[in-house]
Amino acid sequence: MTCCGQSRGQIKRITVQFDGQVMVKISKENHGINTQLAHVGNDPHAFFGFVNPPVVHASTVLFPNADTISRRAQKYTYGTRGTPTTDALASAIDHLEGSAGTIIVPSGLAAVTIPLLAFLGAGDHVLIVDSVYHPTRHFADTMLKRLGVEVQYYEPSIGAGISSLLKSNTRVVFTESPGSNTFEMQDIPAISKAAKAAGAVVMMDNTWATPLYFKPLDYGVDISIHAATKYPAGHSDVLMGTVSANEACWPQLHETFVTMGCCSAPDDVYQVLRGLRTMGVRLEHHRKSALEIARWLEKQPGVARVLHPALESHPGHAIWKRDFSGSSGIFSVVLDSGGQKQAHAFLDALEIFGLGYSWGGYESLAVHVFLGDRTIASGAYSGPVLRLQIGLEDVEDLKVDIARGLLAAAKA
Ligand SMILES: *Cc1c(COP(=O)(O)O)cnc(C)c1O
């Protein structure tokens, strides 16, 4: 057997000759995404060869002697600060996000609030996209304002135009792309560039795409946020959040995490790590089914628009195509007329879709979208906006269910 290493661009390939057959091995960091997801975060030989890391239930960690405890001179010191279980998930997310460090927190909402608290203080100004996840807005409008932070919302399609809103005290620009419920795309590289020039930290809620379809840190974002409750957990049973930072922002983020005591339960952390193993396969199924249903919906009577960035008809399609490598399983449909009555008729006619919040699990869900909190991106929609999370069920069954809903709305 002979080997020779060779660099082709950034990809390290090793050609291996074995029994006259030439095989090309690609170095580990360039493995395909499903190969990476099958192994990230796991270090079996650190744990007697067991494939999965142990679920460490811990408050106290013992030190061998007084000198070690006085200097805290060992890797683990107390349960709130991390365990082999949280480290396994954090290192898996670091690998996927390309980040310097990741904190694991007990919900997606905590993954939003902790970094905002880490980087904002009295007298600072924060710019937040107007199509932001509603509880993020609620946190900004209540707690951040009470702490003396000046909160301002911006139009999702602002791009480089954000320069005109940046002030000398703008400390954070908070993005989410696509936006919650209405799926507006943002020009993240342009926004990041302008924000950086003004000395602001750029955060992105990247829950929709997951790091499989968009890697914010590669596009100038400093801090990438996920509701791991969604696709990473994937089964509508676990709440969790992750926050990943680049080198520059990691110390401040980590310091705030330790200060807040906002650590997560080991069984839940383990479940999210378990979910990551199948996330690539699940997400691909969600992607295909959702796109097929979105395209089909565009042609159905009673439908005015389908708000899905991978559709050519979507105003943010060009940005999505430029920056993202895939689309996930959640989008909205706008009916051509009607109001709450028609929306309720649609929802109540559904037999497979459940009516409930959250998404990213294996089962389909539908909700009537509330846009009353928007100050800028409220859109001029002809009828009710219904958000659909396309689960792992068979597409033909889901189409029949949606058709039932459309018929009921038309009759209402
Ligand atoms: C669901 C969601 C969150 C919050 O996650 P929870 O775990 O439910 O608190 C944050 N951001 C976005 C975009 C979400 O969709």
Coordinates of C-alpha atoms in Angstrom, one line a residue, residues 6-405:
Q6 CA -1.8 16.3 -2.2
S7 CA -3.5 19.6 -1.9
R8 CA -6.1 20.6 -4.4
G9 CA -7.3 24.1 -3.5
Q10 CA -8.3 23.8 0.2
I11 CA -9.3 20.2 0.0
K12 CA -6.7 17.8 1.2
R13 CA -6.9 14.6 -0.8
I14 CA -4.9 11.5 0.0
T15 CA -4.5 8.9 -2.8
V16 CA -4.2 5.4 -1.5
Q17 CA -3.1 2.5 -3.6
F18 CA -4.3 -0.8 -2.3
D19 CA -4.0 -4.1 -4.2
G20 CA -3.6 -2.1 -7.4
Q21 CA -6.8 -0.1 -6.8
V22 CA -6.6 3.6 -6.5
M23 CA -8.8 5.1 -3.8
V24 CA -9.1 8.8 -3.0
K25 CA -9.5 9.7 0.6
I26 CA -10.6 13.2 1.5
S27 CA -9.3 14.6 4.8
K28 CA -11.6 14.5 7.7
E29 CA -12.7 18.2 7.7
N30 CA -13.9 17.8 4.1
H31 CA -16.1 14.7 4.7
G32 CA -19.6 14.9 3.4
I33 CA -22.2 16.3 5.9
N34 CA -23.8 13.0 6.8
T35 CA -20.4 11.5 7.5
Q36 CA -19.6 14.5 9.7
L37 CA -22.9 14.3 11.5
A38 CA -22.3 10.6 12.3
H39 CA -19.1 11.3 14.2
V40 CA -18.9 15.0 15.3
G41 CA -18.5 15.4 19.1
N42 CA -17.9 11.7 19.8
D43 CA -14.5 10.5 21.1
P44 CA -15.2 6.9 21.8
H45 CA -11.7 6.0 23.0
A46 CA -11.9 8.7 25.7
F47 CA -14.8 6.7 27.2
F48 CA -13.6 3.0 27.1
G49 CA -14.6 2.7 23.4
F50 CA -18.3 3.3 23.9
V51 CA -19.6 4.9 20.8
N52 CA -21.7 7.6 22.6
P53 CA -20.4 9.9 25.3
P54 CA -21.6 9.3 28.9
V55 CA -24.6 11.3 30.2
V56 CA -22.9 13.0 33.2
H57 CA -25.3 14.1 36.0
A58 CA -23.3 16.5 38.0
S59 CA -23.1 19.3 40.4
T60 CA -20.0 18.4 42.5
V61 CA -16.7 17.5 40.8
L62 CA -14.1 16.2 43.2
F63 CA -10.5 17.5 43.2
P64 CA -7.6 15.3 44.3
N65 CA -6.1 17.7 46.9
A66 CA -6.3 21.2 48.4
D67 CA -3.8 22.7 46.1
T68 CA -5.7 21.6 43.0
I69 CA -9.0 22.9 44.3
S70 CA -7.5 26.3 45.4
R71 CA -6.1 26.8 41.9
R72 CA -9.1 25.1 40.2
A73 CA -6.4 23.3 38.2
Q74 CA -8.4 20.7 36.4
K75 CA -10.6 20.5 33.3
Y76 CA -14.0 20.2 35.0
T77 CA -14.7 22.1 38.3
Y78 CA -18.5 22.3 38.7
G79 CA -21.6 21.1 36.9
T80 CA -22.8 24.5 35.8
R81 CA -19.6 25.1 33.9
G82 CA -19.7 22.1 31.7
T83 CA -19.4 18.3 31.6
P84 CA -18.2 15.7 29.1
T85 CA -21.8 15.6 27.9
T86 CA -22.2 19.3 27.2
D87 CA -18.6 19.4 25.8
A88 CA -19.6 16.7 23.3
L89 CA -22.5 18.7 22.0
A90 CA -20.7 22.0 22.1
S91 CA -17.8 20.6 20.1
A92 CA -20.2 19.1 17.5
I93 CA -21.8 22.5 17.1
D94 CA -18.4 24.2 16.9
H95 CA -17.5 21.8 14.1
L96 CA -20.7 22.5 12.2
E97 CA -20.7 26.3 12.7
G98 CA -16.9 26.9 12.4
S99 CA -17.0 28.7 15.7
A100 CA -14.4 29.1 18.5
G101 CA -16.8 28.2 21.2
T102 CA -20.5 27.2 21.8
I103 CA -22.7 27.5 24.9
I104 CA -25.6 25.1 25.5
V105 CA -28.6 26.7 27.1
P106 CA -32.0 25.3 28.2
S107 CA -34.2 26.8 25.3
G108 CA -33.9 28.6 22.0
L109 CA -35.2 31.7 23.6
A110 CA -32.4 31.6 26.2
A111 CA -30.0 31.3 23.2
V112 CA -31.4 34.7 22.1
T113 CA -31.5 36.5 25.5
I114 CA -28.1 35.4 26.8
P115 CA -26.0 36.8 24.0
L116 CA -28.0 40.0 24.0
L117 CA -27.4 40.4 27.7
A118 CA -23.7 39.6 27.1
F119 CA -23.1 42.4 24.7
L120 CA -25.7 45.2 25.6
G121 CA -25.7 47.6 28.5
A122 CA -27.4 50.9 29.5
G123 CA -26.9 53.6 26.9
D124 CA -26.3 51.1 24.1
H125 CA -28.4 51.0 20.9
V126 CA -29.5 47.7 19.3
L127 CA -30.8 47.2 15.8
I128 CA -33.2 44.2 15.4
V129 CA -34.8 43.0 12.2
D130 CA -38.6 43.7 12.2
S131 CA -39.4 40.1 11.1
V132 CA -37.8 38.7 14.2
Y133 CA -39.1 35.8 16.2
H134 CA -41.8 37.3 18.4
P135 CA -40.4 36.4 21.8
T136 CA -37.1 38.0 20.8
R137 CA -39.0 41.3 20.2
H138 CA -40.8 40.9 23.5
F139 CA -37.5 40.5 25.4
A140 CA -36.1 43.6 23.7
D141 CA -39.2 45.7 24.3
T142 CA -39.5 44.8 28.0
M143 CA -36.2 43.7 29.6
L144 CA -33.7 45.4 27.3
K145 CA -35.6 48.7 27.4
R146 CA -35.8 48.4 31.2
L147 CA -32.1 48.0 31.4
G148 CA -31.6 51.2 29.4
V149 CA -31.0 49.9 26.0
E150 CA -32.4 51.8 23.0
V151 CA -34.2 49.3 20.8
Q152 CA -34.8 50.0 17.1
Y153 CA -36.3 47.7 14.4
Y154 CA -35.2 47.7 10.7
E155 CA -36.8 46.6 7.5
P156 CA -35.6 43.0 6.5
S157 CA -34.5 44.0 3.0
I158 CA -32.3 46.9 4.2
G159 CA -29.0 45.3 3.1
A160 CA -26.1 47.8 3.1
G161 CA -28.6 50.6 3.8
I162 CA -28.3 49.6 7.4
S163 CA -25.4 52.1 7.5
S164 CA -27.8 54.9 7.8
L165 CA -29.2 53.5 11.0
L166 CA -25.9 52.7 12.7
K167 CA -25.0 55.1 15.5
S168 CA -21.9 55.6 17.5
N169 CA -23.5 53.6 20.4
T170 CA -24.9 50.8 18.2
R171 CA -23.4 47.8 19.9
V172 CA -25.4 44.9 18.4
V173 CA -27.2 44.2 15.1
F174 CA -29.6 41.2 15.5
T175 CA -30.5 39.4 12.3
E176 CA -32.7 36.5 11.5
S177 CA -32.9 35.2 8.0
P178 CA -35.3 34.1 6.7
G179 CA -37.6 36.0 9.1
S180 CA -40.1 34.2 11.4
N181 CA -43.5 33.4 9.8
T182 CA -43.1 35.6 6.7
F183 CA -39.6 34.4 5.6
E184 CA -38.1 37.6 4.3
M185 CA -34.4 37.1 3.3
Q186 CA -31.7 39.4 4.6
D187 CA -28.4 40.3 2.9
I188 CA -26.3 39.0 5.7
P189 CA -22.9 39.8 4.2
A190 CA -23.9 43.4 3.4
I191 CA -25.4 44.0 6.8
S192 CA -22.3 42.4 8.6
K193 CA -19.9 44.5 6.6
A194 CA -21.7 47.7 7.5
A195 CA -22.1 46.7 11.1
K196 CA -18.5 45.7 11.5
A197 CA -17.3 49.0 10.1
A198 CA -19.4 50.7 12.8
G199 CA -17.9 48.5 15.5
A200 CA -21.2 46.5 16.2
V201 CA -21.4 42.8 17.0
V202 CA -23.6 40.9 14.5
M203 CA -25.8 38.2 15.8
M204 CA -28.0 35.8 13.7
D205 CA -30.8 33.5 14.7
N206 CA -30.0 30.8 12.2
T207 CA -32.6 28.3 13.4
W208 CA -34.4 28.0 10.0
A209 CA -31.4 26.9 7.9
T210 CA -29.4 25.0 10.6
P211 CA -25.6 25.0 10.1
L212 CA -26.2 22.5 7.3
Y213 CA -27.7 25.0 4.9
F214 CA -26.1 28.3 6.1
K215 CA -23.0 29.0 8.1
P216 CA -23.3 32.6 9.5
L217 CA -19.7 32.9 10.7
D218 CA -18.5 32.4 7.1
Y219 CA -20.6 35.5 6.1
G220 CA -19.3 38.0 8.7
V221 CA -21.7 37.2 11.6
D222 CA -20.0 37.1 15.0
I223 CA -22.6 35.0 16.9
S224 CA -24.8 32.3 15.5
I225 CA -27.9 31.3 17.5
H226 CA -30.0 28.1 17.2
A227 CA -33.2 26.9 18.8
A228 CA -31.9 23.3 18.9
T229 CA -35.4 22.5 20.0
K230 CA -36.2 22.5 16.2
Y231 CA -34.3 20.3 13.8
P232 CA -31.3 19.2 16.0
A233 CA -33.7 17.7 18.6
G234 CA -36.2 16.9 15.9
H235 CA -38.9 15.1 17.9
S236 CA -41.0 17.9 19.6
D237 CA -39.9 16.6 23.0
V238 CA -36.7 18.6 24.0
L239 CA -36.1 22.3 24.5
M240 CA -32.6 23.5 24.0
G241 CA -30.5 26.4 22.5
T242 CA -27.0 26.8 21.3
V243 CA -25.0 30.0 20.8
S244 CA -21.7 29.9 18.9
A245 CA -19.2 32.7 18.7
N246 CA -16.1 33.6 16.8
E247 CA -12.7 34.1 18.6
A248 CA -13.3 37.7 19.3
C249 CA -16.7 37.3 20.9
W250 CA -16.2 33.9 22.7
P251 CA -14.7 35.2 26.0
Q252 CA -17.5 37.6 26.6
L253 CA -20.2 35.1 25.7
H254 CA -18.7 32.4 27.9
E255 CA -18.2 34.8 30.8
T256 CA -21.9 35.7 30.6
F257 CA -23.0 32.0 30.4
V258 CA -21.1 31.2 33.6
T259 CA -22.4 34.4 35.3
M260 CA -26.0 33.6 34.5
G261 CA -26.0 29.9 35.6
C262 CA -28.1 29.1 32.6
C263 CA -26.9 25.5 32.1
S264 CA -28.8 22.6 30.6
A265 CA -29.9 19.2 31.9
P266 CA -27.6 16.3 30.8
D267 CA -30.4 14.0 29.5
D268 CA -31.7 16.8 27.2
V269 CA -28.1 17.6 26.0
Y270 CA -27.7 13.9 25.2
Q271 CA -31.0 13.8 23.2
V272 CA -29.9 16.8 21.0
L273 CA -26.5 15.1 20.3
R274 CA -28.5 12.0 19.4
G275 CA -30.8 14.0 17.1
L276 CA -27.8 15.5 15.3
R277 CA -26.8 12.0 14.0
T278 CA -30.0 11.9 11.8
M279 CA -30.4 15.6 11.2
G280 CA -28.9 15.5 7.7
V281 CA -31.2 12.7 6.6
R282 CA -34.3 14.2 8.2
L283 CA -33.6 17.7 7.0
E284 CA -33.2 16.5 3.4
H285 CA -36.6 14.8 3.6
H286 CA -38.2 18.0 5.2
R287 CA -36.6 20.1 2.4
K288 CA -37.8 18.0 -0.5
S289 CA -41.3 17.5 0.9
A290 CA -41.8 21.2 1.8
L291 CA -40.5 22.4 -1.5
E292 CA -42.8 20.0 -3.4
I293 CA -45.8 21.1 -1.4
A294 CA -44.9 24.8 -1.7
R295 CA -44.7 24.5 -5.5
W296 CA -48.0 22.6 -5.6
L297 CA -49.6 25.2 -3.4
E298 CA -48.7 28.0 -5.7
K299 CA -51.0 26.5 -8.3
Q300 CA -54.0 25.8 -6.0
P301 CA -57.2 27.9 -6.2
G302 CA -57.6 30.2 -3.2
V303 CA -53.9 30.7 -2.7
A304 CA -52.4 34.2 -3.3
R305 CA -48.8 33.6 -2.5
V306 CA -46.4 31.1 -1.0
L307 CA -43.7 32.6 1.3
H308 CA -40.8 30.2 0.8
P309 CA -37.4 31.6 -0.2
A310 CA -36.5 28.6 -2.4
L311 CA -39.4 29.4 -4.7
E312 CA -38.4 31.6 -7.7
S313 CA -41.4 33.8 -7.0
H314 CA -40.0 34.8 -3.6
P315 CA -38.6 38.4 -3.4
G316 CA -35.6 37.1 -1.5
H317 CA -34.9 34.2 -3.8
A318 CA -31.7 35.6 -5.3
I319 CA -30.1 36.1 -1.8
W320 CA -31.2 32.7 -0.7
K321 CA -29.7 31.1 -3.8
R322 CA -26.5 33.1 -3.4
D323 CA -25.9 32.3 0.3
F324 CA -27.8 29.2 1.3
S325 CA -27.2 25.6 0.3
G326 CA -30.7 24.3 1.1
S327 CA -34.1 25.1 2.5
S328 CA -35.9 23.6 5.5
G329 CA -39.4 22.4 6.1
I330 CA -41.3 25.5 7.3
F331 CA -42.9 28.2 5.1
S332 CA -46.2 30.1 4.9
V333 CA -49.1 30.3 2.5
V334 CA -51.2 33.4 2.0
L335 CA -54.9 32.9 1.1
D336 CA -56.3 35.2 -1.6
S337 CA -59.0 36.6 0.6
G338 CA -60.7 36.3 4.0
G339 CA -59.7 36.8 7.6
Q340 CA -59.8 34.9 10.8
K341 CA -62.9 33.0 9.9
Q342 CA -61.3 31.5 6.8
A343 CA -58.1 30.8 8.7
H344 CA -59.9 28.9 11.4
A345 CA -61.9 26.9 8.8
F346 CA -58.7 25.9 7.1
L347 CA -57.0 24.8 10.4
D348 CA -60.0 23.0 11.7
A349 CA -60.4 21.0 8.5
L350 CA -56.9 19.5 8.8
E351 CA -56.6 15.9 10.0
I352 CA -52.9 15.1 9.8
F353 CA -51.4 18.6 10.5
G354 CA -51.5 19.3 14.3
L355 CA -52.3 22.8 15.5
G356 CA -49.5 24.0 17.7
Y357 CA -46.3 26.1 18.1
S358 CA -42.7 25.2 17.4
W359 CA -41.5 23.1 14.4
G360 CA -38.6 20.9 13.4
G361 CA -40.2 17.7 14.7
Y362 CA -41.2 14.7 12.6
E363 CA -44.9 15.7 12.4
S364 CA -46.6 18.4 10.4
L365 CA -48.0 21.4 12.1
A366 CA -50.0 24.5 11.1
V367 CA -50.8 27.9 12.8
H368 CA -52.5 31.1 11.8
V369 CA -49.7 33.7 11.8
F370 CA -50.0 36.9 13.9
L371 CA -48.3 39.9 12.4
G372 CA -49.8 42.6 14.7
D373 CA -46.4 43.1 16.5
R374 CA -44.7 44.2 13.3
T375 CA -43.9 47.9 12.9
I376 CA -42.4 47.8 9.4
A377 CA -42.5 44.3 7.8
S378 CA -46.2 43.8 8.3
G379 CA -46.7 43.3 4.5
A380 CA -49.9 43.9 2.6
Y381 CA -51.3 40.4 2.5
S382 CA -54.6 39.7 0.7
G383 CA -55.8 37.2 3.2
P384 CA -54.7 35.2 6.2
V385 CA -51.1 33.9 6.5
L386 CA -50.9 30.3 7.5
R387 CA -47.6 28.8 8.6
L388 CA -47.0 25.1 7.7
Q389 CA -44.3 22.9 9.1
I390 CA -43.9 19.9 6.8
G391 CA -43.1 16.8 8.7
L392 CA -41.8 13.5 7.6
E393 CA -45.2 12.1 6.6
D394 CA -45.9 11.1 3.0
V395 CA -46.3 14.2 0.7
E396 CA -49.4 12.8 -1.0
D397 CA -51.2 12.5 2.3
L398 CA -50.2 16.0 3.3
K399 CA -51.5 17.5 0.0
V400 CA -54.9 15.8 0.5
D401 CA -55.0 17.3 4.0
I402 CA -54.1 20.8 2.8
A403 CA -56.6 20.6 0.0
R404 CA -59.2 19.8 2.7
G405 CA -58.2 23.0 4.5

